[in-house]
Coordinates of C-alpha atoms and ligand atoms in Angstrom, one line a residue:
Chain A
M1456 CA 20.2 -13.1 17.3
K1457 CA 16.6 -14.2 17.8
I1458 CA 14.5 -13.6 14.7
L1459 CA 10.7 -14.0 14.3
V1460 CA 9.2 -14.1 10.8
C1461 CA 5.4 -13.6 10.5
I1462 CA 3.9 -15.3 7.4
T1463 CA 0.4 -15.2 5.9
N1464 CA -1.3 -18.0 4.0
V1465 CA -2.9 -16.5 1.0
P1466 CA -4.5 -17.4 -2.4
D1467 CA -1.9 -17.6 -5.2
T1468 CA -1.6 -14.2 -6.9
T1469 CA -3.2 -15.5 -10.1
A1470 CA -6.1 -17.2 -8.3
K1471 CA -9.6 -16.3 -9.4
I1472 CA -11.5 -15.0 -6.4
S1473 CA -15.2 -15.8 -5.8
F1474 CA -17.5 -16.0 -2.8
T1475 CA -20.0 -18.3 -1.3
D1476 CA -22.7 -18.3 1.4
N1477 CA -24.5 -15.4 0.0
D1478 CA -21.2 -13.5 -0.5
T1479 CA -20.1 -13.7 3.1
K1480 CA -17.3 -16.3 2.7
L1481 CA -14.4 -16.7 0.4
N1482 CA -14.8 -19.7 -1.9
K1483 CA -11.6 -21.7 -1.0
N1484 CA -12.5 -24.5 -3.4
G1485 CA -9.7 -25.2 -5.9
I1486 CA -7.6 -22.2 -4.8
P1487 CA -3.9 -22.9 -4.5
Y1488 CA -2.5 -21.3 -1.3
I1489 CA 1.0 -19.8 -0.9
I1490 CA 3.1 -18.0 1.6
G1491 CA 2.4 -14.3 1.1
P1492 CA 4.9 -13.1 -1.6
Y1493 CA 6.3 -10.3 0.6
D1494 CA 6.5 -12.7 3.6
D1495 CA 8.6 -14.9 1.4
Y1496 CA 11.1 -12.1 1.0
A1497 CA 11.1 -11.5 4.8
L1498 CA 11.7 -15.2 5.4
S1499 CA 14.5 -15.4 2.9
R1500 CA 16.4 -12.5 4.4
G1501 CA 15.7 -13.8 7.9
V1502 CA 17.3 -17.2 6.9
E1503 CA 20.3 -15.4 5.5
L1504 CA 20.8 -13.2 8.6
K1505 CA 20.4 -16.3 10.8
E1506 CA 23.0 -18.1 8.9
Q1507 CA 25.4 -15.1 9.2
S1508 CA 24.9 -14.5 12.9
G1509 CA 24.1 -18.0 14.1
G1510 CA 20.9 -17.2 15.9
T1511 CA 17.5 -18.8 15.8
L1512 CA 14.5 -18.2 13.5
T1513 CA 10.9 -18.8 14.4
V1514 CA 8.0 -18.5 12.0
L1515 CA 4.7 -17.4 13.2
H1516 CA 1.3 -17.6 11.6
V1517 CA -2.1 -16.6 13.0
G1518 CA -4.5 -18.8 11.2
E1519 CA -6.2 -22.1 10.9
A1520 CA -4.8 -25.6 10.3
D1521 CA -5.1 -25.4 6.5
A1522 CA -2.0 -23.1 6.7
D1523 CA 0.2 -26.0 8.0
P1524 CA 1.6 -26.9 4.6
Q1525 CA 2.8 -23.3 4.1
I1526 CA 4.3 -23.3 7.6
R1527 CA 6.1 -26.6 6.8
K1528 CA 7.5 -25.0 3.7
A1529 CA 8.9 -22.1 5.8
L1530 CA 10.5 -24.7 8.0
A1531 CA 12.0 -26.4 4.9
I1532 CA 13.3 -23.1 3.7
G1533 CA 15.3 -22.7 7.0
A1534 CA 13.2 -21.7 10.0
D1535 CA 14.1 -23.6 13.2
D1536 CA 10.6 -23.9 14.6
A1537 CA 7.1 -22.6 14.1
I1538 CA 4.2 -21.3 16.1
R1539 CA 0.6 -21.2 14.8
V1540 CA -2.0 -19.2 16.8
N1541 CA -5.2 -21.0 16.1
A1542 CA -7.6 -18.3 15.0
D1543 CA -9.3 -16.9 11.9
P1544 CA -7.5 -13.6 11.4
L1545 CA -9.9 -11.2 9.6
D1546 CA -9.0 -8.1 11.5
S1547 CA -5.6 -6.4 11.5
Y1548 CA -5.8 -5.3 15.1
Y1549 CA -6.7 -8.7 16.4
T1550 CA -3.9 -10.4 14.3
A1551 CA -1.4 -7.9 15.5
A1552 CA -2.4 -8.4 19.2
Q1553 CA -1.9 -12.1 18.8
I1554 CA 1.6 -11.6 17.3
A1555 CA 2.5 -9.0 20.0
H1556 CA 1.4 -11.5 22.7
I1557 CA 3.8 -14.2 21.3
A1558 CA 6.6 -11.7 20.9
E1559 CA 6.2 -10.4 24.5
Q1560 CA 7.0 -13.9 25.8
N1561 CA 10.0 -14.4 23.7
K1562 CA 11.9 -11.1 23.2
Y1563 CA 13.0 -11.3 19.6
D1564 CA 15.7 -9.0 18.3
L1565 CA 14.1 -8.7 14.9
I1566 CA 10.5 -9.3 13.8
L1567 CA 10.3 -9.5 10.0
M1568 CA 7.0 -9.3 8.1
G1569 CA 6.0 -8.7 4.6
R1570 CA 5.2 -5.2 3.4
E1571 CA 1.6 -6.3 3.2
S1572 CA -0.6 -9.3 3.1
I1573 CA -2.3 -9.8 -0.2
D1574 CA -5.7 -11.0 1.0
Y1575 CA -7.7 -9.0 3.5
N1576 CA -5.3 -6.4 4.9
S1577 CA -2.9 -3.9 3.7
G1578 CA 0.3 -2.9 5.3
V1579 CA -0.7 -2.1 8.9
V1580 CA 0.2 -5.2 11.0
H1581 CA 3.9 -4.2 11.4
G1582 CA 3.0 -0.7 12.7
L1583 CA 0.4 -2.1 15.1
V1584 CA 2.8 -4.8 16.4
G1585 CA 5.6 -2.3 16.8
E1586 CA 3.4 0.1 18.8
M1587 CA 2.0 -2.7 20.9
L1588 CA 5.5 -3.8 21.8
G1589 CA 6.7 -0.2 22.2
I1590 CA 9.5 -0.6 19.6
A1591 CA 10.2 1.0 16.2
S1592 CA 8.7 -0.3 12.9
Y1593 CA 9.7 0.5 9.4
S1594 CA 8.3 -0.5 6.0
P1595 CA 8.8 -1.1 3.1
V1596 CA 12.4 -2.3 3.7
M1597 CA 14.3 -3.1 0.5
K1598 CA 17.7 -3.7 2.0
L1599 CA 18.6 -4.8 5.6
D1600 CA 22.0 -5.4 7.2
I1601 CA 22.6 -6.0 10.9
D1602 CA 25.9 -5.0 12.6
G1603 CA 25.9 -5.9 16.3
G1604 CA 22.8 -4.2 17.8
T1605 CA 22.2 -1.8 14.8
A1606 CA 20.2 -2.3 11.6
T1607 CA 21.0 -0.4 8.5
I1608 CA 17.8 -0.2 6.5
S1609 CA 17.2 1.0 3.0
R1610 CA 13.5 2.0 2.6
E1611 CA 11.3 3.2 -0.2
I1612 CA 9.7 6.6 0.4
D1613 CA 7.5 8.6 -1.9
G1614 CA 9.5 9.2 -5.1
G1615 CA 12.8 7.9 -3.7
K1616 CA 14.6 6.1 -1.0
E1617 CA 15.9 6.6 2.5
I1618 CA 18.8 4.9 4.3
L1619 CA 18.6 4.8 8.1
K1620 CA 20.3 3.2 11.1
A1621 CA 18.2 2.1 13.9
P1622 CA 18.9 0.1 17.1
L1623 CA 17.3 -3.3 17.6
P1624 CA 14.7 -4.6 18.4
L1625 CA 12.7 -3.7 15.4
V1626 CA 9.7 -4.7 13.4
L1627 CA 10.2 -4.5 9.6
G1628 CA 7.9 -4.9 6.7
C1629 CA 10.0 -6.3 3.8
Q1630 CA 9.8 -6.2 0.0
E1631 CA 12.1 -7.1 -2.8
P1632 CA 15.0 -6.8 -3.5
I1633 CA 15.8 -7.5 0.1
A1634 CA 16.6 -11.1 -0.8
E1635 CA 16.0 -13.7 -3.5
W1636 CA 13.2 -16.1 -2.8
K1637 CA 14.6 -19.4 -1.5
I1638 CA 13.3 -22.7 -2.7
P1639 CA 13.3 -25.6 -0.2
N1640 CA 15.8 -28.3 -1.1
M1641 CA 15.3 -32.1 -0.4
R1642 CA 17.2 -32.0 2.9
G1643 CA 15.2 -29.0 4.0
I1644 CA 11.9 -30.8 3.2
M1645 CA 13.0 -33.9 5.1
T1646 CA 14.2 -32.1 8.3
A1647 CA 11.1 -29.8 8.2
R1648 CA 8.9 -32.8 9.0
T1649 CA 10.5 -33.2 12.5
K1650 CA 10.9 -29.5 13.3
P1651 CA 8.5 -28.3 16.1
L1652 CA 5.3 -26.7 15.1
T1653 CA 3.5 -25.5 18.2
V1654 CA -0.2 -24.7 18.0
V1655 CA -1.4 -22.2 20.7
E1656 CA -4.9 -20.8 21.3
P1657 CA -5.4 -17.1 20.8
V1658 CA -5.6 -14.6 23.7
S1659 CA -9.2 -13.5 23.9
L1660 CA -9.9 -10.2 22.4
E1661 CA -12.8 -8.7 20.5
E1662 CA -12.4 -8.2 16.8
M1663 CA -12.7 -4.5 16.2
T1664 CA -13.7 -4.9 12.6
T1665 CA -15.5 -7.7 10.7
P1666 CA -16.0 -8.1 7.0
E1667 CA -19.7 -8.4 6.4
K1668 CA -20.2 -8.9 2.7
Y1669 CA -17.9 -9.4 -0.2
S1670 CA -18.3 -8.3 -3.8
L1671 CA -16.5 -8.4 -7.1
P1672 CA -15.7 -5.3 -9.2
A1673 CA -18.3 -4.5 -11.8
P1674 CA -17.2 -6.0 -15.1
K1675 CA -15.5 -3.4 -17.4
G1676 CA -17.5 -2.3 -20.3
T1677 CA -16.0 -3.3 -23.6
C1678 CA -12.8 -1.7 -24.7
K1679 CA -13.3 0.9 -27.4
M1680 CA -10.8 0.1 -30.2
I1681 CA -9.2 2.9 -32.2
P1682 CA -7.3 2.2 -35.5
A1683 CA -3.6 2.7 -35.1
N1684 CA -3.5 5.3 -37.9
E1685 CA -6.1 7.5 -36.2
A1686 CA -4.2 8.1 -33.0
E1687 CA -5.6 11.7 -32.8
T1688 CA -9.1 10.2 -32.5
L1689 CA -8.1 8.7 -29.1
I1690 CA -6.9 12.1 -27.8
R1691 CA -10.2 13.6 -29.0
L1692 CA -12.2 10.9 -27.2
L1693 CA -10.2 11.4 -24.0
Q1694 CA -11.2 15.0 -24.2
T1695 CA -14.8 14.9 -25.2
E1696 CA -16.0 11.4 -24.1
A1697 CA -13.9 10.5 -21.1
K1698 CA -13.5 14.2 -20.2
I1699 CA -10.0 13.8 -18.9
L1700 CA -7.9 16.0 -21.0
Chain B
M644 CA -16.0 16.3 18.6
S645 CA -14.0 16.5 15.4
V646 CA -13.4 14.2 12.5
L647 CA -9.6 14.4 12.4
I648 CA -7.6 14.2 9.2
Y649 CA -3.9 13.7 9.1
V650 CA -2.4 15.4 6.0
E651 CA 0.9 14.7 4.3
L652 CA 3.0 17.7 3.2
D653 CA 5.1 18.1 0.1
N654 CA 7.4 21.2 0.2
G655 CA 5.2 22.9 2.7
S656 CA 1.9 22.3 0.8
I657 CA -0.8 19.6 1.5
K658 CA -0.6 16.7 -1.0
K659 CA -3.4 16.3 -3.4
T660 CA -4.3 12.9 -2.0
S661 CA -4.5 14.3 1.5
L662 CA -6.8 17.1 0.3
E663 CA -9.0 14.4 -1.0
A664 CA -8.9 12.8 2.5
V665 CA -10.0 16.1 4.0
A666 CA -13.0 16.3 1.6
Y667 CA -13.8 12.6 2.5
G668 CA -13.6 13.5 6.2
A669 CA -15.9 16.5 5.7
K670 CA -18.5 14.4 4.0
I671 CA -18.6 12.1 7.1
A672 CA -18.7 15.1 9.4
E673 CA -21.8 16.3 7.5
K674 CA -23.5 13.1 8.6
T675 CA -22.3 12.9 12.1
G676 CA -22.5 16.6 12.9
D677 CA -18.9 16.7 13.9
K678 CA -16.4 19.5 13.2
V679 CA -13.6 18.9 10.8
A680 CA -10.0 19.3 12.0
V681 CA -6.8 18.7 10.1
L682 CA -3.3 17.9 11.5
A683 CA -0.2 19.0 9.6
L684 CA 3.3 18.3 10.8
G685 CA 6.6 19.9 10.2
K686 CA 7.6 22.9 8.1
A687 CA 4.6 24.3 6.2
D688 CA 3.5 27.3 4.2
I689 CA 0.6 28.7 6.4
S690 CA -1.3 30.0 3.4
E691 CA -1.2 26.5 1.9
L692 CA -2.5 25.0 5.1
E693 CA -5.4 27.4 5.1
K694 CA -6.5 25.8 1.8
A695 CA -7.7 22.7 3.8
G696 CA -10.7 25.0 4.3
N697 CA -11.6 24.7 0.6
Y698 CA -12.2 21.1 1.2
G699 CA -14.3 21.4 4.3
A700 CA -11.9 21.8 7.2
G701 CA -12.7 24.3 9.9
K702 CA -9.2 24.4 11.4
V703 CA -5.8 23.1 10.9
L704 CA -3.6 22.1 13.8
H705 CA 0.0 22.7 12.9
A706 CA 2.8 21.1 14.9
A707 CA 5.8 23.0 13.6
D708 CA 8.6 21.5 15.8
D709 CA 11.6 21.2 13.4
K710 CA 12.2 17.6 14.6
L711 CA 9.0 16.8 12.6
D712 CA 10.5 18.1 9.3
Q713 CA 12.0 14.7 8.6
E714 CA 9.5 11.9 7.9
N715 CA 9.1 9.9 11.2
S716 CA 6.0 7.7 11.4
L717 CA 6.7 6.9 15.1
A718 CA 6.6 10.6 16.2
Y719 CA 3.9 11.5 13.7
A720 CA 1.6 8.8 15.2
D721 CA 2.3 10.1 18.7
V722 CA 1.4 13.7 17.7
L723 CA -1.7 12.4 15.9
T724 CA -2.8 10.6 19.0
Q725 CA -2.3 13.8 21.1
A726 CA -4.4 15.7 18.6
A727 CA -7.1 13.0 18.6
H728 CA -7.3 13.4 22.4
Q729 CA -7.5 17.1 22.3
E730 CA -10.2 17.1 19.6
N731 CA -12.0 14.1 21.2
S732 CA -12.0 12.5 17.8
K733 CA -13.8 9.2 17.2
I734 CA -13.1 9.1 13.5
I735 CA -9.5 9.6 12.2
I736 CA -8.7 9.7 8.5
L737 CA -5.5 9.4 6.5
S738 CA -4.8 9.0 2.9
K739 CA -3.3 5.7 1.7
S740 CA 0.5 5.7 1.3
G741 CA 3.4 3.9 3.0
L742 CA 3.6 6.8 5.5
G743 CA -0.2 7.0 5.9
D744 CA -0.4 3.3 6.8
A745 CA 2.5 3.4 9.2
V746 CA 1.1 6.5 11.0
A747 CA -2.4 5.1 11.1
A748 CA -1.3 1.7 12.4
R749 CA 0.7 3.1 15.3
A750 CA -1.9 5.6 16.2
A751 CA -4.6 2.9 16.1
A752 CA -2.6 0.8 18.5
K753 CA -2.2 3.8 20.9
L754 CA -5.9 4.6 20.7
K755 CA -7.1 1.0 20.8
A756 CA -9.0 1.8 17.7
G757 CA -10.2 -0.5 14.9
I758 CA -8.3 0.2 11.7
V759 CA -9.3 -0.4 8.1
S760 CA -6.8 0.4 5.3
G761 CA -7.7 0.6 1.6
V762 CA -11.1 2.3 2.0
T763 CA -12.7 2.8 -1.4
G764 CA -15.9 4.8 -0.5
L765 CA -17.9 6.6 2.1
P766 CA -19.1 4.8 5.1
E767 CA -22.7 3.7 5.7
I768 CA -23.6 5.2 9.1
N769 CA -26.9 4.2 10.8
G770 CA -26.4 2.7 14.1
S771 CA -23.5 0.7 12.7
F772 CA -20.5 2.0 10.8
K773 CA -19.6 0.1 7.6
V774 CA -17.0 1.0 5.0
P775 CA -16.1 -0.5 1.6
R776 CA -12.5 -1.5 1.1
G777 CA -10.5 -3.2 -1.6
I778 CA -9.2 -6.7 -0.8
F779 CA -7.2 -9.4 -2.7
T780 CA -5.2 -6.6 -4.3
G781 CA -8.2 -5.0 -6.0
K782 CA -9.7 -8.2 -7.2
A783 CA -12.6 -7.8 -4.8
F784 CA -14.3 -5.6 -2.2
A785 CA -15.5 -6.1 1.3
T786 CA -18.0 -4.1 3.3
T787 CA -16.4 -4.0 6.7
E788 CA -18.1 -3.1 10.0
I789 CA -16.0 -1.2 12.4
K790 CA -17.3 -1.8 16.0
S791 CA -14.7 0.0 18.1
D792 CA -15.5 3.4 19.6
I793 CA -12.6 5.1 17.8
K794 CA -12.1 4.3 14.1
V795 CA -9.1 4.8 11.9
L796 CA -9.7 4.8 8.1
V797 CA -6.9 4.8 5.6
V798 CA -8.5 6.0 2.4
K799 CA -7.5 5.2 -1.2
K800 CA -7.3 7.8 -3.9
N801 CA -10.7 8.3 -5.8
A802 CA -12.7 7.1 -2.7
I803 CA -14.9 10.0 -3.3
E804 CA -15.9 11.9 -6.4
M805 CA -14.0 15.2 -6.5
D806 CA -15.4 17.9 -8.7
E807 CA -15.6 21.7 -8.6
S808 CA -18.6 21.5 -6.2
S809 CA -16.5 19.8 -3.6
V810 CA -14.3 22.9 -3.4
R811 CA -15.3 26.0 -1.6
T812 CA -13.5 29.3 -1.1
V813 CA -13.2 29.3 2.6
N814 CA -9.9 29.4 4.5
A815 CA -9.4 27.2 7.5
D816 CA -8.0 28.7 10.8
V817 CA -4.5 27.5 11.3
E818 CA -3.6 27.0 15.0
T819 CA -0.2 26.1 16.4
F820 CA -0.4 22.7 18.0
S821 CA 2.1 22.2 20.8
S822 CA 2.9 18.5 20.9
V823 CA 5.1 16.6 23.3
L824 CA 7.8 14.7 21.5
R825 CA 9.3 11.6 23.0
D826 CA 13.1 10.8 22.7
S827 CA 12.3 7.2 22.1
D828 CA 10.8 8.1 18.7
F829 CA 14.0 9.6 17.5
K830 CA 16.5 6.8 18.1
A831 CA 17.0 6.1 14.4
T832 CA 19.4 8.3 12.4
I833 CA 18.7 9.0 8.8
V834 CA 21.9 8.5 6.9
E835 CA 20.8 9.5 3.4
V836 CA 17.7 10.5 1.5
E837 CA 17.5 10.2 -2.3
K838 CA 14.6 11.9 -3.9
A839 CA 14.1 12.4 -7.6
A840 CA 13.7 16.1 -7.2
S841 CA 11.6 17.4 -10.0
E842 CA 9.7 14.3 -10.9
L843 CA 6.0 14.1 -10.4
S844 CA 5.1 11.5 -7.8
L845 CA 3.3 8.4 -9.2
T846 CA 0.8 8.2 -6.4
E847 CA -0.2 11.9 -6.8
A848 CA -0.2 12.1 -10.6
S849 CA -3.5 12.4 -12.4
I850 CA -2.0 10.9 -15.6
I851 CA 0.5 8.1 -15.9
V852 CA 2.2 6.9 -19.1
S853 CA 3.8 3.5 -18.4
G854 CA 6.0 1.2 -20.5
G855 CA 6.6 -2.5 -20.5
R856 CA 8.9 -5.0 -22.1
G857 CA 7.4 -4.0 -25.5
M858 CA 9.5 -0.9 -25.3
K859 CA 12.4 -3.2 -26.2
G860 CA 15.2 -1.3 -24.3
P861 CA 16.0 1.7 -22.1
E862 CA 17.3 3.6 -25.1
N863 CA 13.8 3.6 -26.6
W864 CA 12.0 5.5 -23.8
Q865 CA 12.2 9.0 -25.5
P866 CA 8.8 8.7 -27.3
L867 CA 7.1 7.7 -24.1
L868 CA 8.8 10.5 -22.2
D869 CA 7.7 12.9 -24.9
L870 CA 4.1 11.9 -24.6
A871 CA 4.3 12.1 -20.8
K872 CA 5.7 15.6 -21.0
A873 CA 3.0 16.7 -23.4
L874 CA 0.4 15.4 -21.0
G875 CA 2.0 16.6 -17.8
A876 CA 2.1 13.0 -16.8
A877 CA 4.3 10.9 -14.5
T878 CA 6.0 7.8 -15.9
G879 CA 5.8 4.2 -14.7
C880 CA 6.8 0.8 -15.9
S881 CA 6.2 -3.0 -15.5
K882 CA 8.3 -5.1 -13.2
P883 CA 10.5 -6.8 -15.8
V884 CA 11.5 -3.3 -17.0
S885 CA 12.7 -2.2 -13.5
D886 CA 14.2 -5.7 -12.9
L887 CA 16.3 -5.2 -16.1
D888 CA 17.3 -1.7 -14.9
W889 CA 15.7 -0.1 -17.9
R890 CA 13.9 2.2 -15.5
P891 CA 14.4 3.0 -11.7
H892 CA 12.8 0.7 -9.2
H893 CA 10.5 3.4 -7.8
E894 CA 8.6 3.5 -11.1
H895 CA 7.6 -0.2 -10.9
I896 CA 3.9 -0.5 -10.8
G897 CA 1.9 -3.5 -9.7
Q898 CA 1.3 -5.9 -7.0
T899 CA 4.9 -5.9 -5.8
G900 CA 5.4 -2.3 -6.7
I901 CA 3.5 0.9 -6.4
K902 CA -0.3 0.9 -6.6
V903 CA -1.6 3.8 -8.5
A904 CA -5.1 5.3 -9.2
P905 CA -4.7 8.1 -11.7
D906 CA -7.6 9.5 -13.8
L907 CA -5.8 8.2 -16.9
Y908 CA -3.3 5.3 -17.2
I909 CA -1.7 4.7 -20.6
A910 CA 0.0 1.3 -20.9
C911 CA 2.5 1.0 -23.8
G912 CA 3.8 -2.5 -24.6
I913 CA 2.6 -4.0 -21.3
S914 CA 0.8 -7.4 -21.6
G915 CA -1.5 -6.9 -18.7
A916 CA -0.5 -9.7 -16.3
I917 CA -2.7 -10.0 -13.3
Q918 CA 0.1 -8.8 -11.0
H919 CA 0.5 -5.7 -13.1
L920 CA -3.3 -5.1 -13.2
A921 CA -3.3 -5.3 -9.3
G922 CA -1.4 -2.0 -9.3
V923 CA -3.6 -0.1 -11.8
N924 CA -7.2 -1.3 -11.3
G925 CA -8.0 1.8 -9.3
S926 CA -7.5 4.0 -12.4
K927 CA -10.5 5.8 -13.8
C928 CA -9.6 5.3 -17.4
I929 CA -7.2 2.9 -19.0
V930 CA -5.7 3.2 -22.5
V931 CA -3.7 0.2 -23.8
I932 CA -1.3 0.3 -26.8
N933 CA -0.1 -3.2 -27.8
K934 CA 0.7 -4.8 -31.1
D935 CA -1.0 -8.0 -30.0
P936 CA -4.8 -7.9 -30.2
E937 CA -5.0 -10.8 -27.8
A938 CA -3.0 -9.0 -25.0
P939 CA -5.0 -9.5 -21.8
F940 CA -4.7 -5.8 -20.9
F941 CA -7.4 -5.0 -23.5
K942 CA -9.9 -6.7 -21.3
A943 CA -9.2 -4.2 -18.5
A944 CA -9.0 -1.2 -20.8
D945 CA -11.5 1.5 -21.8
Y946 CA -9.7 2.5 -25.0
G947 CA -7.3 0.4 -27.0
I948 CA -5.0 0.7 -30.0
V949 CA -3.6 -2.4 -31.7
G950 CA -0.4 -1.3 -33.2
D951 CA 3.3 -0.7 -33.0
L952 CA 3.9 1.7 -30.1
F953 CA 6.9 3.3 -31.8
E954 CA 4.5 4.5 -34.5
V955 CA 1.6 5.3 -32.3
L956 CA 3.3 7.2 -29.5
P957 CA 4.7 10.1 -31.6
K958 CA 1.3 10.5 -33.2
L959 CA -0.4 10.8 -29.8
T960 CA 2.2 13.3 -28.7
E961 CA 1.5 15.4 -31.7
A962 CA -2.2 15.2 -31.2
V963 CA -1.9 16.3 -27.6
K964 CA 0.3 19.2 -28.6
N965 CA -2.3 20.2 -31.1
L966 CA -4.9 20.4 -28.4
K967 CA -3.2 23.3 -26.8
Ligands
FAD1266 C1 4.7 -12.8 -7.4 C2 4.7 -12.0 -8.6 C3 4.6 -10.6 -8.5 C4 4.7 -9.8 -9.7 N1 4.6 -8.5 -9.5 C5 4.5 -7.7 -10.6 C6 4.3 -6.3 -10.5 O1 4.2 -5.7 -9.4 N2 4.3 -5.5 -11.6 C7 4.4 -6.1 -12.9 O2 4.3 -5.3 -13.9 N3 4.6 -7.4 -13.0 C8 4.7 -8.2 -11.9 N4 4.9 -9.5 -12.1 C9 5.3 -10.0 -13.4 C10 4.1 -10.3 -14.3 O3 3.6 -11.6 -14.1 C11 4.5 -10.1 -15.8 O4 5.6 -11.0 -16.1 C12 4.9 -8.7 -16.2 O5 4.0 -7.8 -15.8 C13 5.1 -8.7 -17.7 O6 5.7 -7.4 -18.1 P1 5.4 -6.8 -19.5 O7 4.0 -6.7 -19.8 O8 6.2 -5.5 -19.5 O9 6.2 -7.8 -20.4 P2 5.6 -8.9 -21.4 O10 4.6 -9.8 -20.7 O11 6.7 -9.5 -22.1 O12 4.7 -8.1 -22.4 C14 5.3 -7.2 -23.4 C15 4.1 -6.8 -24.3 O13 4.6 -5.8 -25.2 C16 3.9 -6.0 -26.5 N5 4.8 -5.5 -27.5 C17 6.0 -5.9 -27.9 N6 6.5 -5.1 -28.9 C18 5.5 -4.1 -29.1 C19 5.5 -3.0 -30.0 N7 6.5 -2.7 -30.8 N8 4.4 -2.2 -29.9 C20 3.4 -2.5 -29.1 N9 3.4 -3.5 -28.2 C21 4.5 -4.3 -28.2 C22 3.7 -7.5 -26.5 O14 2.6 -7.8 -27.4 C23 3.4 -7.9 -25.1 O15 2.0 -7.9 -24.8 C24 4.9 -10.4 -10.9 C25 5.0 -11.8 -11.0 C26 4.9 -12.6 -9.9 C27 5.1 -14.1 -10.1
AMP1267 N1 -2.5 -13.9 10.0 C1 -1.2 -13.5 10.1 N2 -0.2 -14.3 10.6 C2 1.1 -14.0 10.6 N3 1.5 -12.8 10.1 C3 0.6 -12.0 9.6 C4 -0.8 -12.3 9.5 N4 -1.4 -11.2 8.9 C5 -0.4 -10.3 8.6 N5 0.8 -10.8 9.0 C6 2.1 -10.1 8.8 O1 1.9 -8.7 8.6 C7 2.4 -8.3 7.3 C8 1.5 -7.1 6.9 O2 0.2 -7.6 6.8 P1 -1.1 -6.6 6.5 O3 -1.0 -5.5 7.5 O4 -2.2 -7.5 6.8 O5 -0.9 -6.2 5.1 C9 2.3 -9.5 6.5 O6 3.1 -9.5 5.3 C10 2.7 -10.6 7.5 O7 4.1 -10.6 7.6

């Protein structure tokens, strides 16, 4: 089985976000970067499936060279090789088109992604790639097993879950508990250094959307404290002041 | 030309978040001079579909093929694309959800349209088209210009202010929409669907009462459930709580769980870690009950009570009951 795992390179979940250049650029100074947490789940399940079926696993990232440490980490966790499309991916459609272009050349059985990236986008790249390739896409996938050419998928839906069987090839957006995050071991880190990381230039395509200006949420006003023995005051305030009840 | 809104149905009625999307679309149409059309798929109650008119829709296209009764983002995107062609729609709107994102993405790829998901307010339209959206899981916003001819917007809850004045008493015309379904969209077989039947959905709820590790154990949930019941609220929890199996996974709120945006979020015994806040920072009003005055959640809260939740919760429940 040929597996492709698409990873993002994102600020750590606890990083404090700020902007520079008159609020037109993210201030990357001092921000630790990580593989997107959902992409990490996709990667971990991908490595397990590869080990079971004896196939190959390629990681793909659309982004600039500062992502290379995260790509090497994915190689250390168990990917066989990596491709980086050298572009600044600020638009979902553009990113998806780059991924679809790579996938068209290589015919993967399974394309695993995270449920969503945690920087600019939000849960649409898998659907876009699926449609661009003319294959099915599902998200968020919480359990995945492959038997021959068929995937059994357990998926979260509004207020519950759904189990479905679908033929490969597929594009899947993953989330926990699909697998436990894997931590690279020493041997993995050593071999990752020599595994191939191919850098390719993007196919030319116009960005359909561009972020223009960034802003931070208005700071919350101070929290109004209510003494614990006057709980009913809270309910009254919610009714008369906040006008919710 | 029409602004086209895809609405999700629940038991034959349009979901509340989707009605908000209709109102959002109607606001845009006021500016652009377009008509407002709605697309509903699968089994529906016609008198419920007509209610889209209350939120500004002129007509509802209803594709009633029973193959559409079961959630299928592939087929839904196909039908949405067909409706967009018929209506010559340049602006397509969906409400944010797992299904909404999937349908929006696949339709955007078919229509070669720019797509922005997580929209938090109305667009600025004058020559260019710019929308605000949430980024970095709610820690920041971006004003994004959409340059493509066709635009797909996936809109978050509370992206527009909804009050009585946004609701009219006009019914929309419901038309049957005959769609062409493709076999290739029905290759998957659904083996099992598990839905918590009577529960109020977290993404739709206007009030949520949520519990964290401070609840100490699954056997202690009753006071929280009592308050939720008195308020007509849905219940949620923090990640450790679902990891420990104190509560079901689908109640887990936060960056790696569900993102909610109720009018009122009441957090009981939750410390307010940044990953939890990422799931609730769209809430209009946040109440925090925690025995630790230094709990970070208070910084994100509108109202706070420092105290033992096992003493506070029953008092709140009683006060709510006394309201009625
Ligand atoms: C990548 C990543 C993703 C994550 N995603 C999520 C996510 O999606 N959602 C999420 O929730 N977490 C998430 N987490 C975990 C998060 O960092 C916190 O660990 C978690 O939110 C803490 O849960 P808690 O507040 O219930 O527990 P704790 O942090 O243990 O807090 C318990 C609180 O209860 C209070 N308390 C105790 N007893 C009482 C009492 N009797 N009365 C009143 N108050 C009391 C305490 O003062 C304390 O503040 C994630 C972490 C990582 C690393
Ligand atoms: N720049 C990128 N490079 C590789 N994969 C990406 C990129 N952006 C998004 N993805 C994949 O698409 C998933 C969903 O992203 P998004 O639609 O941006 O939330 C992510 O979890 C990744 O697996």
